[in-house]
Every structure is written in C-alpha cells, then in structure tokens.
Short mmCIF file of C-alpha atoms in Angstrom, two decimals:
data_model
loop_
_atom_site.label_atom_id
_atom_site.label_comp_id
_atom_site.label_asym_id
_atom_site.label_seq_id
_atom_site.Cartn_x
_atom_site.Cartn_y
_atom_site.Cartn_z
CA MET A 58 -2.92 -19.76 21.82
CA LEU A 59 -6.35 -21.31 22.46
CA THR A 60 -7.77 -23.22 19.56
CA ARG A 61 -11.95 -24.25 19.26
CA GLY A 62 -12.68 -28.07 19.97
CA ARG A 63 -14.59 -29.92 17.22
CA ARG A 64 -17.80 -31.30 18.41
CA ARG A 65 -17.80 -33.11 21.44
CA GLU A 66 -14.33 -32.49 21.61
CA ARG A 67 -12.13 -29.70 23.91
CA GLY A 68 -10.15 -27.21 22.54
CA GLY A 69 -6.63 -27.45 22.86
CA PHE A 70 -3.50 -24.86 22.83
CA ILE A 71 -0.91 -24.01 19.95
CA SER A 72 2.87 -23.41 21.40
CA TYR A 73 4.01 -19.85 19.64
CA ALA A 74 7.28 -21.78 20.03
CA GLN A 75 6.07 -24.20 17.52
CA LEU A 76 4.44 -22.48 15.13
CA GLY A 77 6.90 -22.15 12.07
CA ILE A 78 6.14 -21.11 8.54
CA ASN A 79 3.98 -23.87 7.32
CA GLN A 80 1.37 -23.25 10.55
CA LEU A 81 1.15 -19.72 9.12
CA GLY A 82 0.74 -20.49 5.51
CA ALA A 83 -2.24 -22.46 6.86
CA VAL A 84 -3.36 -19.80 8.71
CA TYR A 85 -3.12 -17.82 5.85
CA GLU A 86 -5.40 -19.80 3.50
CA GLY A 87 -7.81 -19.92 6.36
CA LEU A 88 -7.88 -15.93 6.75
CA MET A 89 -7.90 -15.27 3.16
CA SER A 90 -10.81 -17.87 2.86
CA TYR A 91 -13.11 -15.64 5.46
CA SER A 92 -13.89 -11.89 4.69
CA GLY A 93 -15.81 -9.41 7.57
CA PHE A 94 -17.23 -6.36 8.15
CA VAL A 95 -20.16 -4.40 10.13
CA ALA A 96 -23.46 -4.66 9.25
CA GLY A 97 -25.29 -1.50 8.09
CA GLU A 98 -28.59 -2.67 8.10
CA GLU A 99 -30.48 -5.49 9.12
CA LEU A 100 -29.23 -8.49 7.07
CA TYR A 101 -30.28 -12.64 6.45
CA GLU A 102 -28.49 -15.44 4.93
CA VAL A 103 -29.84 -17.21 2.21
CA ALA A 104 -28.77 -20.65 0.35
CA LYS A 105 -30.00 -22.88 -2.51
CA ASN A 106 -32.48 -24.97 -0.36
CA GLY A 107 -31.24 -23.01 3.27
CA ASP A 108 -27.95 -25.10 3.05
CA PRO A 109 -24.94 -22.97 3.01
CA LYS A 110 -22.56 -26.42 2.66
CA ASP A 111 -22.36 -24.81 -1.02
CA GLY A 112 -22.19 -21.01 -0.17
CA SER A 113 -24.40 -18.83 0.80
CA TRP A 114 -25.63 -15.07 0.60
CA LEU A 115 -26.61 -12.30 2.66
CA VAL A 116 -29.79 -9.82 1.39
CA PRO A 117 -31.46 -7.14 3.51
CA ALA A 118 -34.37 -7.43 5.05
CA THR A 119 -36.07 -4.44 3.24
CA LYS A 120 -35.94 -7.15 0.32
CA ALA A 121 -36.87 -10.34 2.28
CA ASP A 122 -40.07 -10.78 1.26
CA GLU A 123 -38.91 -10.93 -2.15
CA TYR A 124 -37.49 -14.65 -1.74
CA PRO A 125 -39.23 -17.63 -0.72
CA ASP A 126 -39.08 -19.23 2.96
CA GLU A 127 -37.16 -22.68 1.80
CA VAL A 128 -33.62 -20.31 1.00
CA PHE A 129 -32.95 -18.94 4.30
CA VAL A 130 -30.62 -20.19 6.34
CA ARG A 131 -32.17 -21.02 10.05
CA HIS A 132 -30.14 -21.74 12.94
CA LYS A 133 -31.25 -23.14 16.49
CA ASP A 134 -31.67 -21.35 19.18
CA GLU A 135 -29.59 -22.31 22.03
CA ASP A 136 -32.44 -21.00 24.29
CA THR A 137 -35.37 -21.70 23.44
CA GLY A 138 -34.83 -24.76 20.75
CA VAL A 139 -36.69 -23.09 17.68
CA GLU A 140 -35.25 -22.94 14.89
CA GLU A 141 -34.74 -19.51 13.46
CA ARG A 142 -33.56 -17.67 10.46
CA VAL A 143 -29.92 -16.36 10.49
CA ARG A 144 -30.20 -12.68 11.19
CA TYR A 145 -27.50 -10.05 11.45
CA ALA A 146 -29.00 -6.76 13.16
CA PRO A 147 -27.60 -3.76 12.15
CA GLY A 148 -23.69 -2.79 14.03
CA ALA A 149 -23.23 -6.46 14.15
CA PHE A 150 -19.87 -8.20 13.01
CA VAL A 151 -20.21 -10.52 9.74
CA TYR A 152 -17.49 -12.89 9.68
CA ARG A 153 -18.49 -15.35 6.61
CA LEU A 154 -16.53 -17.47 4.42
CA SER A 155 -15.44 -15.16 1.27
CA GLY A 156 -17.09 -17.68 -1.79
CA ARG A 157 -14.11 -18.22 -4.59
CA ASP A 158 -12.54 -15.07 -3.57
CA ARG A 159 -9.13 -16.57 -2.58
CA GLN A 160 -9.36 -18.98 -5.25
CA THR A 161 -10.03 -16.28 -8.40
CA SER A 162 -7.18 -14.19 -6.83
CA ALA A 163 -4.92 -17.01 -6.83
CA SER A 164 -4.12 -16.92 -2.97
CA TYR A 165 -2.81 -20.30 -2.14
CA TYR A 166 0.16 -20.97 0.31
CA THR A 167 3.01 -22.60 -1.38
CA PRO A 168 4.06 -25.84 0.71
CA GLU A 169 7.62 -25.87 1.67
CA SER A 170 8.67 -28.84 -0.75
CA LEU A 171 7.77 -26.59 -3.85
CA THR A 172 9.49 -23.71 -2.14
CA ARG A 173 12.30 -25.35 -1.97
CA VAL A 174 13.06 -26.97 -4.55
CA THR A 175 12.49 -23.60 -6.90
CA VAL A 176 14.82 -21.77 -4.63
CA GLN A 177 17.56 -24.35 -5.46
CA LEU A 178 17.41 -24.35 -8.84
CA ALA A 179 17.53 -20.44 -9.07
CA LEU A 180 20.37 -20.38 -6.54
CA GLN A 181 21.98 -22.62 -9.51
CA HIS A 182 21.62 -20.55 -11.66
CA ARG A 183 22.95 -17.64 -9.71
CA LEU A 184 26.36 -19.03 -7.91
CA ASP A 185 29.69 -19.49 -9.68
CA GLN A 186 28.73 -18.40 -13.21
CA ASP A 187 31.22 -17.67 -16.19
CA ASP A 188 33.75 -20.04 -14.39
CA THR A 189 33.63 -17.67 -11.49
CA VAL A 190 33.05 -18.57 -8.04
CA THR A 191 30.78 -16.38 -5.72
CA GLU A 192 32.73 -14.75 -3.06
CA ALA A 193 30.43 -14.83 0.88
CA ARG A 194 30.08 -11.39 0.52
CA GLU A 195 28.41 -11.11 -2.34
CA LEU A 196 25.42 -12.89 -1.04
CA LEU A 197 25.30 -10.15 2.14
CA ASP A 198 24.67 -7.42 -0.73
CA TRP A 199 22.24 -9.56 -2.76
CA LYS A 200 18.49 -7.99 -3.20
CA ILE A 201 15.48 -10.63 -2.85
CA CYS A 202 11.96 -9.74 -4.07
CA GLU A 203 9.05 -11.97 -3.85
CA PRO A 204 6.30 -10.18 -6.10
CA ALA A 205 3.46 -12.18 -4.88
CA LEU A 206 4.02 -12.39 -1.31
CA GLY A 207 1.45 -14.49 0.15
CA SER A 208 2.47 -15.32 3.82
CA GLY A 209 5.82 -15.36 2.81
CA ALA A 210 7.01 -19.27 1.41
CA PHE A 211 8.67 -18.35 -1.37
CA LEU A 212 10.50 -15.89 0.87
CA ASN A 213 11.34 -17.47 3.82
CA GLU A 214 12.91 -20.07 1.57
CA ALA A 215 15.34 -17.81 -0.46
CA ILE A 216 16.20 -16.18 2.91
CA ASN A 217 17.24 -19.99 4.31
CA GLN A 218 19.01 -20.80 1.41
CA VAL A 219 21.33 -17.46 0.81
CA ALA A 220 21.99 -17.54 4.53
CA THR A 221 23.17 -21.15 4.59
CA GLU A 222 25.30 -21.17 1.37
CA TYR A 223 26.84 -17.78 3.11
CA LEU A 224 28.34 -19.57 5.87
CA ARG A 225 28.98 -22.89 3.76
CA ARG A 226 31.42 -20.56 1.76
CA ARG A 227 32.75 -18.13 4.58
CA GLN A 228 33.85 -21.10 6.49
CA ASP A 229 35.49 -22.14 2.89
CA GLU A 230 37.07 -19.33 2.85
CA LEU A 231 38.82 -18.50 6.34
CA GLY A 232 39.43 -22.56 6.36
CA SER A 233 37.43 -22.69 9.97
CA ALA A 234 34.15 -24.52 10.93
CA ILE A 235 31.70 -22.83 12.78
CA ASP A 236 31.31 -25.05 16.77
CA THR A 237 28.44 -27.55 16.01
CA GLU A 238 26.46 -25.93 19.40
CA LYS A 239 26.69 -22.58 17.86
CA TYR A 240 25.25 -23.60 14.54
CA ALA A 241 21.72 -22.75 14.94
CA VAL A 242 22.21 -19.48 16.70
CA GLU A 243 24.63 -18.36 13.99
CA LEU A 244 22.22 -19.81 11.36
CA GLN A 245 19.60 -17.56 12.43
CA LYS A 246 21.93 -14.01 12.98
CA ALA A 247 23.03 -14.25 8.98
CA LYS A 248 19.07 -14.87 7.97
CA ALA A 249 18.22 -11.96 10.00
CA TYR A 250 20.43 -9.97 8.59
CA ILE A 251 19.19 -10.90 4.99
CA ALA A 252 15.89 -10.89 5.84
CA LEU A 253 15.58 -7.23 7.42
CA HIS A 254 18.33 -5.73 5.00
CA ASN A 255 18.14 -7.56 1.40
CA SER A 256 14.76 -9.24 1.18
CA TYR A 257 11.72 -7.34 -0.43
CA GLY A 258 8.18 -8.60 -0.72
CA VAL A 259 4.50 -7.15 -2.64
CA ASP A 260 1.15 -8.65 -2.43
CA LEU A 261 -2.39 -6.97 -3.22
CA ASN A 262 -3.91 -8.32 0.19
CA ASP A 263 -3.07 -6.41 3.12
CA THR A 264 -3.62 -9.46 5.68
CA ALA A 265 -1.00 -11.36 3.79
CA VAL A 266 1.50 -8.62 4.15
CA GLU A 267 1.38 -8.62 7.94
CA LEU A 268 1.43 -12.70 8.15
CA ALA A 269 4.60 -12.08 6.02
CA GLU A 270 5.98 -9.87 8.43
CA VAL A 271 5.13 -12.26 11.23
CA SER A 272 6.51 -15.22 10.15
CA LEU A 273 10.00 -13.74 9.06
CA TRP A 274 10.06 -12.43 12.28
CA LEU A 275 9.57 -16.10 13.58
CA ASN A 276 11.95 -17.23 11.31
CA THR A 277 14.83 -15.26 11.95
CA MET A 278 14.43 -14.94 16.07
CA HIS A 279 17.58 -14.98 18.09
CA PRO A 280 19.12 -14.43 21.43
CA GLY A 281 19.56 -10.72 21.68
CA MET A 282 17.57 -9.60 18.48
CA GLU A 283 16.41 -6.27 18.39
CA ALA A 284 13.00 -5.70 17.42
CA PRO A 285 13.01 -5.35 13.73
CA TRP A 286 10.19 -3.61 11.35
CA PHE A 287 10.06 -5.21 7.78
CA GLY A 288 7.16 -2.89 6.74
CA LEU A 289 9.86 -0.31 4.97
CA HIS A 290 10.21 -3.27 2.52
CA LEU A 291 7.31 -5.37 2.74
CA ARG A 292 4.54 -3.43 0.91
CA ARG A 293 1.11 -3.86 -0.41
CA GLY A 294 0.57 -3.12 -3.97
CA ASN A 295 0.27 -4.01 -7.87
CA SER A 296 3.58 -6.47 -8.96
CA LEU A 297 2.21 -5.75 -12.59
CA ILE A 298 0.53 -2.63 -13.04
CA GLY A 299 2.68 0.63 -11.30
CA GLY A 300 4.52 3.98 -12.00
CA ARG A 301 8.07 3.07 -13.34
CA ARG A 302 11.63 4.95 -13.75
CA GLU A 303 10.56 4.78 -17.69
CA VAL A 304 10.02 7.59 -20.17
CA TYR A 305 8.57 8.02 -23.69
CA SER A 306 10.40 10.49 -26.00
CA ALA A 307 9.20 13.66 -27.44
CA GLU A 308 8.87 11.87 -30.94
CA ARG A 309 5.79 9.17 -29.51
CA LEU A 310 3.48 12.26 -27.83
CA LYS A 311 2.54 13.14 -31.33
CA LYS A 312 -0.45 11.35 -32.99
CA GLY A 313 -0.83 9.18 -29.95
CA GLY A 314 2.76 7.61 -30.07
CA TRP A 315 2.71 6.41 -26.53
CA LEU A 316 -0.11 4.21 -26.81
CA GLY A 317 0.09 0.83 -26.57
CA THR A 318 4.02 0.97 -27.07
CA THR A 319 6.63 0.18 -24.69
CA PRO A 320 8.07 3.05 -22.67
CA GLU A 321 12.07 3.32 -22.95
CA ARG A 322 13.93 2.39 -19.20
CA PHE A 323 15.66 5.25 -17.28
CA PRO A 324 16.86 2.83 -14.50
CA LEU A 325 17.55 5.59 -11.16
CA SER A 326 21.37 3.87 -11.14
CA GLU A 327 21.58 6.11 -14.04
CA ALA A 328 20.27 9.14 -12.72
CA LEU A 329 22.01 8.87 -9.04
CA ALA A 330 25.23 8.11 -11.20
CA GLY A 331 24.68 11.59 -13.13
CA ALA A 332 22.75 11.04 -16.39
CA THR A 333 20.01 13.37 -16.85
CA LEU A 334 16.64 12.89 -18.09
CA PRO A 335 16.62 12.89 -21.72
CA GLU A 336 15.69 16.33 -23.94
CA GLY A 337 11.79 16.53 -23.97
CA ALA A 338 11.23 12.99 -22.41
CA VAL A 339 8.29 12.23 -20.45
CA HIS A 340 7.78 10.09 -17.56
CA HIS A 341 4.89 7.42 -18.95
CA PHE A 342 3.11 7.78 -15.56
CA LEU A 343 2.08 11.63 -16.68
CA LEU A 344 0.62 9.75 -19.68
CA PRO A 345 -2.71 8.97 -20.12
CA ALA A 346 -2.83 4.78 -20.66
CA LYS A 347 -5.39 3.05 -23.23
CA GLU A 348 -6.06 0.84 -20.81
CA TRP A 349 -7.81 3.20 -18.50
CA GLY A 350 -11.32 2.74 -17.72
CA ALA A 351 -11.13 -0.59 -19.61
CA VAL A 352 -14.16 -2.03 -17.99
CA ALA A 353 -16.21 0.62 -20.20
CA ALA A 354 -15.46 -2.30 -23.10
CA GLU A 355 -16.82 -5.04 -21.27
CA LYS A 356 -20.32 -6.24 -22.09
CA GLU A 357 -21.71 -7.07 -18.24
CA ALA A 358 -20.89 -2.91 -17.67
CA LYS A 359 -22.37 -1.98 -20.88
CA ALA A 360 -25.39 -4.47 -19.71
CA LEU A 361 -25.68 -3.03 -16.39
CA ALA A 362 -24.80 0.26 -16.67
CA PRO A 363 -25.44 1.25 -20.38
CA ALA A 364 -25.19 5.05 -19.96
CA GLU A 365 -21.99 5.02 -17.38
CA ALA A 366 -20.34 2.62 -19.58
CA LYS A 367 -20.69 5.37 -22.95
CA ALA A 368 -19.96 8.29 -20.66
CA LEU A 369 -16.59 6.39 -19.31
CA ALA A 370 -15.67 5.23 -23.33
CA SER A 371 -16.32 8.85 -24.47
CA TRP A 372 -13.65 9.98 -21.27
CA ARG A 373 -11.32 7.51 -22.43
CA LYS A 374 -11.32 8.46 -25.97
CA ALA A 375 -11.21 12.42 -25.47
CA ILE A 376 -8.28 11.68 -22.51
CA THR A 377 -6.34 9.71 -25.18
CA LYS A 378 -5.88 12.45 -27.52
CA SER A 379 -2.69 13.45 -28.23
CA PRO A 380 -1.30 16.61 -26.03
CA SER A 381 -1.65 20.21 -27.79
CA PRO A 382 2.50 21.86 -28.43
CA ALA A 383 1.53 24.01 -25.18
CA GLN A 384 0.48 20.77 -23.49
CA THR A 385 3.19 18.58 -24.64
CA LYS A 386 5.56 21.67 -23.11
CA ARG A 387 3.93 21.71 -19.89
CA LEU A 388 4.02 17.33 -19.71
CA GLN A 389 8.03 18.34 -20.31
CA GLY A 390 7.93 20.83 -17.43
CA LEU A 391 6.14 18.17 -15.21
CA ALA A 392 8.86 15.59 -16.00
CA ARG A 393 11.58 17.78 -14.74
CA ARG A 394 10.06 18.08 -11.85
CA ALA A 395 9.19 14.69 -11.00
CA GLU A 396 12.98 13.84 -11.80
CA TYR A 397 13.53 16.51 -8.82
CA LEU A 398 11.41 15.21 -6.63
CA TRP A 399 12.71 11.78 -7.16
CA GLY A 400 16.09 12.89 -6.41
CA LEU A 401 14.71 14.05 -2.79
CA VAL A 402 12.70 10.65 -2.33
CA VAL A 403 16.14 8.94 -2.88
CA ARG A 404 17.50 10.57 0.11
CA ARG A 405 14.71 10.26 1.83
CA LEU A 406 14.34 6.63 1.72
CA GLU A 407 18.43 5.96 2.24
CA ILE A 408 17.79 7.38 5.44
CA SER A 409 14.55 5.84 6.11
CA GLU A 410 16.84 2.37 5.83
CA ARG A 411 19.44 3.66 8.12
CA GLU A 412 16.80 4.01 10.67
CA ILE A 413 15.11 0.22 10.24
CA SER A 414 18.83 -0.82 10.15
CA ARG A 415 19.77 -3.11 13.36
CA ARG A 416 23.00 -4.08 14.44
CA ILE A 417 23.45 -7.95 13.95
CA ASP A 418 26.81 -9.71 14.58
CA VAL A 419 26.90 -12.14 11.25
CA TRP A 420 29.34 -15.20 11.40
CA GLY A 421 32.44 -14.13 9.17
CA ALA A 422 31.92 -10.90 8.57
CA GLU A 423 34.39 -8.16 8.44
CA ASP A 424 34.58 -4.83 8.67
CA GLY A 425 33.10 -2.77 5.90
CA TRP A 426 30.28 -5.65 5.25
CA LEU A 427 27.11 -5.04 7.42
CA ARG A 428 25.15 -2.00 8.53
CA SER A 429 26.10 -1.22 11.97
CA PRO A 430 23.67 1.45 13.45
CA GLU A 431 24.21 2.61 16.68
CA VAL A 432 20.64 3.65 17.53
CA ALA A 433 17.66 1.61 16.64
CA VAL A 434 14.89 4.33 15.25
CA PRO A 435 11.22 2.89 16.22
CA ARG A 436 9.08 2.13 13.25
CA GLU A 437 6.54 4.68 14.04
CA LYS A 438 8.81 7.28 13.49
CA VAL A 439 10.23 5.76 10.47
CA LYS A 440 6.92 5.87 9.03
CA ALA A 441 5.54 9.45 10.04
CA ASP A 442 8.93 10.53 8.47
CA LEU A 443 8.30 9.38 5.15
CA GLU A 444 4.70 8.75 4.98
CA ALA A 445 4.25 12.58 5.84
CA VAL A 446 1.69 14.24 3.73
CA ASP A 447 3.16 16.85 1.26
CA THR A 448 6.77 15.43 1.19
CA PRO A 449 8.33 14.69 -2.11
CA TYR A 450 7.76 11.33 -1.32
CA TRP A 451 3.87 11.68 -0.96
CA ARG A 452 3.30 13.65 -3.84
CA LEU A 453 4.93 11.06 -6.12
CA LYS A 454 3.48 8.42 -4.43
CA THR A 455 -0.42 9.68 -4.65
CA LEU A 456 0.40 10.44 -8.62
CA MET A 457 1.48 7.38 -9.10
CA ASP A 458 -1.61 5.74 -7.41
CA ALA A 459 -3.83 8.15 -8.95
CA TRP A 460 -2.20 6.86 -12.51
CA CYS A 461 -2.90 3.31 -11.14
CA ALA A 462 -6.42 3.45 -9.89
CA LEU A 463 -7.65 4.78 -13.44
CA TRP A 464 -6.91 1.74 -14.78
CA PHE A 465 -9.29 -0.35 -12.69
CA TRP A 466 -11.98 3.00 -12.65
CA PRO A 467 -15.56 1.58 -11.53
CA VAL A 468 -17.79 2.49 -14.31
CA GLN A 469 -20.61 3.58 -11.67
CA GLU A 470 -18.37 6.71 -10.89
CA ALA A 471 -17.66 7.50 -14.94
CA ALA A 472 -18.95 11.21 -13.42
CA LEU A 473 -16.19 12.01 -11.60
CA LEU A 474 -14.02 11.58 -14.71
CA ASP A 475 -16.11 13.60 -17.37
CA GLY A 476 -16.85 16.49 -14.72
CA SER A 477 -20.68 15.48 -14.58
CA HIS A 478 -20.83 14.60 -11.00
CA GLU A 479 -23.07 16.20 -8.84
CA ALA A 480 -20.02 17.11 -6.79
CA TYR A 481 -18.59 19.56 -9.44
CA ALA A 482 -21.76 21.60 -9.33
CA ARG A 483 -21.88 22.38 -5.70
CA ALA A 484 -18.24 23.12 -6.10
CA ALA A 485 -18.89 25.56 -8.67
CA GLU A 486 -22.03 27.20 -6.65
CA VAL A 487 -19.36 27.36 -3.79
CA ALA A 488 -17.01 29.30 -5.43
CA SER A 489 -19.55 31.50 -7.52
CA GLN A 490 -20.74 32.53 -3.94
CA SER A 491 -17.35 33.12 -2.60
CA GLY A 492 -17.28 35.67 -5.45
CA GLU A 493 -19.88 37.75 -3.23
CA TRP A 494 -17.26 38.09 -0.23
CA VAL A 495 -13.90 40.23 0.23
CA VAL A 496 -11.16 39.41 2.28
CA SER A 497 -9.31 42.19 3.90
CA THR A 498 -6.22 41.95 6.06
CA ALA A 499 -5.33 44.54 8.49
CA PRO A 500 -2.40 44.76 11.34
CA ALA A 501 -3.02 42.71 14.34
CA PRO A 502 -2.88 45.27 17.35
CA ALA A 503 -0.41 45.11 20.26
CA SER A 504 -3.41 44.64 23.04
CA VAL A 505 -6.89 45.09 23.13
CA PRO A 506 -8.84 46.26 26.34
CA GLY A 507 -10.65 44.00 28.14
CA GLN A 508 -9.02 40.93 26.06
CA ALA A 509 -6.67 40.05 28.66
CA GLY A 510 -4.85 36.36 27.92
CA ARG A 511 -6.11 36.59 24.61
CA PRO A 512 -3.20 35.84 21.93
CA TYR A 513 -3.65 39.66 20.81
CA GLY A 514 -2.57 40.61 23.86
CA ARG A 515 1.25 39.22 22.18
CA ARG A 516 3.58 41.40 19.71
CA THR A 517 3.41 40.19 16.76
CA SER A 518 3.49 40.92 12.68
CA ARG A 519 0.50 39.10 12.49
CA ARG A 520 -2.47 40.54 10.38
CA THR A 521 -6.09 39.80 11.11
CA CYS A 522 -8.68 38.56 8.63
CA SER A 523 -12.10 40.60 8.33
CA VAL A 524 -14.42 39.02 5.28
CA THR A 525 -17.46 41.32 4.66
CA SER A 526 -19.83 41.09 1.55
CA ARG A 527 -20.02 43.25 -1.21
CA SER A 528 -23.36 44.46 -0.75
CA SER A 529 -22.72 45.26 3.19
CA ARG A 530 -19.79 47.73 2.09
CA SER A 531 -22.29 50.48 1.14
CA SER A 532 -24.43 50.40 4.23
CA ARG A 533 -21.49 49.98 6.45
CA LYS A 534 -20.61 53.66 5.86
CA ARG A 535 -24.27 55.07 6.99
CA TYR A 536 -23.84 53.67 9.91
CA GLY A 537 -21.20 55.92 11.00
CA ALA A 538 -17.70 55.65 12.05
CA ALA A 539 -18.43 55.15 15.88
CA ALA A 540 -20.31 51.46 14.68
CA ALA A 541 -17.41 50.85 12.22
CA ARG A 542 -14.42 51.55 15.33
CA SER A 543 -16.79 49.01 17.57
CA ARG A 544 -17.49 46.39 14.99
CA SER A 545 -13.20 46.64 14.27
CA VAL A 546 -12.43 46.00 18.07
CA ALA A 547 -14.77 43.50 18.44
CA SER A 548 -13.61 41.52 15.99
CA GLY A 549 -9.87 41.91 16.74
CA GLY A 550 -9.16 44.47 13.74
CA ARG A 551 -7.65 48.27 14.39
#
C-alpha cells in the first residue's frame, strides 16, 4: 500500500504484514471523517472568508450569485498559476471532510489500552463464579457480541483474551504445555475458531462493518486457514431500536395499553423447546409505536415544514388508535403466521451457520467440541440462499425493517403515510383504467403454421392470454368470423 508524502517529501510503502488492529482503527476514524458522492450538478465550495480550515460547504452553481465573492474557496491552477474557484463539474466524485458527522455519531476508535482493561474486567465477572471453576470447553461455546462494532477493537480484544484463557485452562486440565515455538500458531487457531463461529457485531455504518471484517481476518490469520466469511455475524443495523422476540398480551391491545409500555419477552429458546405463543398475544413489531414519526413533534420540523409536520402528527394520532375487535383478530392471526415463519427462519439460519463453518483444529479440543464441516461453502451462495426475495427470512426482515423505518420517517415524506402522495393518485388512475380491459385465457395450440422454432410448437398445457377492451368486443362481432380467426392466430390464440 502506497502512502502520499507530505510537502516536499516522498511517499512510502506500508506493509500489510505490519498492518495491525491499531492501524485499522486509525484508518476507520480517517474514513469516517470524510464523505464522498457524485455531483449531480455543478458545485462550488464556500467557507468563511474563503478559508476551508474550519469547514466548508458546497453550493450549486445556480445559486452562486447569491454569495459574496470572498466566501468562495480558491486553488491555484497548476498550469497557469491563476487562482480559481474550487469547482466540481457534474459527474465528478466529491470526497471531502464530513464536518462533525463522525463526532456527533460517536464514531471513535477505542485504543488498545482501554479495550484490554475493559475486557479483563468483564472476564473477571464471567469466569469462576459461585465457587465453580469454568472449564476450558465452555469458553469455546461462549457468544461474544459487540453492539457498537466500529472497526472491531473491542471484539478483537475479547477474542484474543478468551482464546488465551482457553489455552491456559486447557493446558492445566491436560497437565501438558504447548511447545513454545508452536504456541503462537495454536493461539491464532483458537482465535480464528472463536472469531468465525462465536463472535457477533452490529454497527450503523457500512464502512465500519467492512473494516471489522478485515480486522478480524488480520487478527486470526494462520497457515492453512480456509478463507473465512464473518459477514453472517457482523451486520449493519441499529442496536437500540429493532424488532425483537417480545409480545403484548391480548389485554394490552385495549385502550392503547401497549403504547409506552415494555412488551413481554418470548425468547426463541422457549419457542424451540416447544412453548407456544401465548393465547391472543401479538408481537410488538406488528403494532404501531408511539415513537413513529417522532420528528413531527420537533420545533425545527414545525418551523421549516409546518404543513408536513402537521400532516405527520395527524397520521401518528390516527395510527396509534386501539384496534377494533376485527383488527385485533387479524393481528393475532398475523402473529401466529409470524411464529410459523420464525420457525422456518431458524432452520435457514442453522443451515447458513453450518455453511460458514470452517474446519479449524483447536489445540486440546476433543471429538464433538468443534464444528467440522466437510466442505467450505462460498459466501456468495450463503448470502444468495439466505437473502433471496420472498423467503421467510426476507419477509420477517422486511417487516421489521419497515417497523424500524417509521421511527425515523422524514417529515417531508408524510404524504406517503397518509395516502395524499401523488403516487397513490397515479395508482388509482391506473387501476381505474385497467377496469376498462378484460383478460381472457385460451388453451395454447400444439403448433402454429409458419411459426417454426417458436415456443407454441411445444406440446404443453400452457394457456395464452388475450387482452381486449370492453368497447372493442361489440365491434369485433361486426368484423366477421374470418377476421376474428385471423386475429386469433396472429396473437397465438385458437
């Protein structure tokens, strides 16, 4: 990797062999400090007194006349030496500092000195509790989750310490020590097994998730390691708001009893053990949340978009009304359907978990301790099978994503919620026009003269579709039987 040199200095090379977790953390903060996009129109860069050191903004060329000349950022043309305004042509890629977006989103890299102590304290409260000694095997079954993933600093530190603790305890249990020259490799194997099979992470930023994958890979590499895929466990999402395995009882559905109250937990482990959905219960993500469209209550929204804020507020009030008995019955039916889909999703995820597994020989592990797949399935196939459209996983995820999205619904799109958007008028118009057409089907012929090579030549039970308007049906009779037959043959009908 080539770095750009400072002023009057040559650039240098960075060895990937020396690229560690700390360096990736610095890369993470650097990438999060910038944003990039493709300019859709001609843009100019402006800043206070034309100096971008404290931040700058982009304005469209169509509004450039509204700004005084001294606020435009300038640069010197390399060929002519003339100072010109910084300009971005349409289609140009704009890569620039993103202001305080990183700081306001708490996107910071945590140094190793802090992650080490934090994980040590966590392990102290997890190991050897209640006068018991934690067995080494138990550490290979622990689930580690980092709900604010970043570039994976905490997750990597947890993997490192758990792997080290496993080897220490396993050596004590067996009464034998690992050869000093082989210890580093054995530690990498233990780390790789834990990272791939037992480690999870969530972050709102796509770049963070990608960097975390790279950091886990760099942290666990060892000779003979099959290409791992951590993407099934490292996901982009919101750790605070989301669909969960929680339900409201039937009584809570009356008089808005679910609004502002905590739903009851219905763990997946209980469902898999045979527990059924409580009678009349409804999952929380099937019900409106009082926080939907919360921006409508903000004074900034009321000031900048008063009409839209009022419309969104009206929609919020209407949508959070208690369901009628008929609606309640339908919600309860949907809850049972969601439970059925969830059972199918569990099976699909179990298959995906097996497919991402890799055979890793962890030191001291006995038969039955580790996942040992015969074949390593490529990530492309795992993703395609899991995320295919209209599968149970896709249906549940789409439903939960929509429920979450309504929390952050933009005030300017309120019309999409209350039905007043022009898209609905267009859809109604298309629907009304479609009522003027009649769709009929007829058996497909075995063959049609003069149509060799066309699919009509196959002997199948297919039927062809003919579309005619209601007004044309009466005039069609006047054309005569011969004309009707000719049109039918031309369209593939009988």
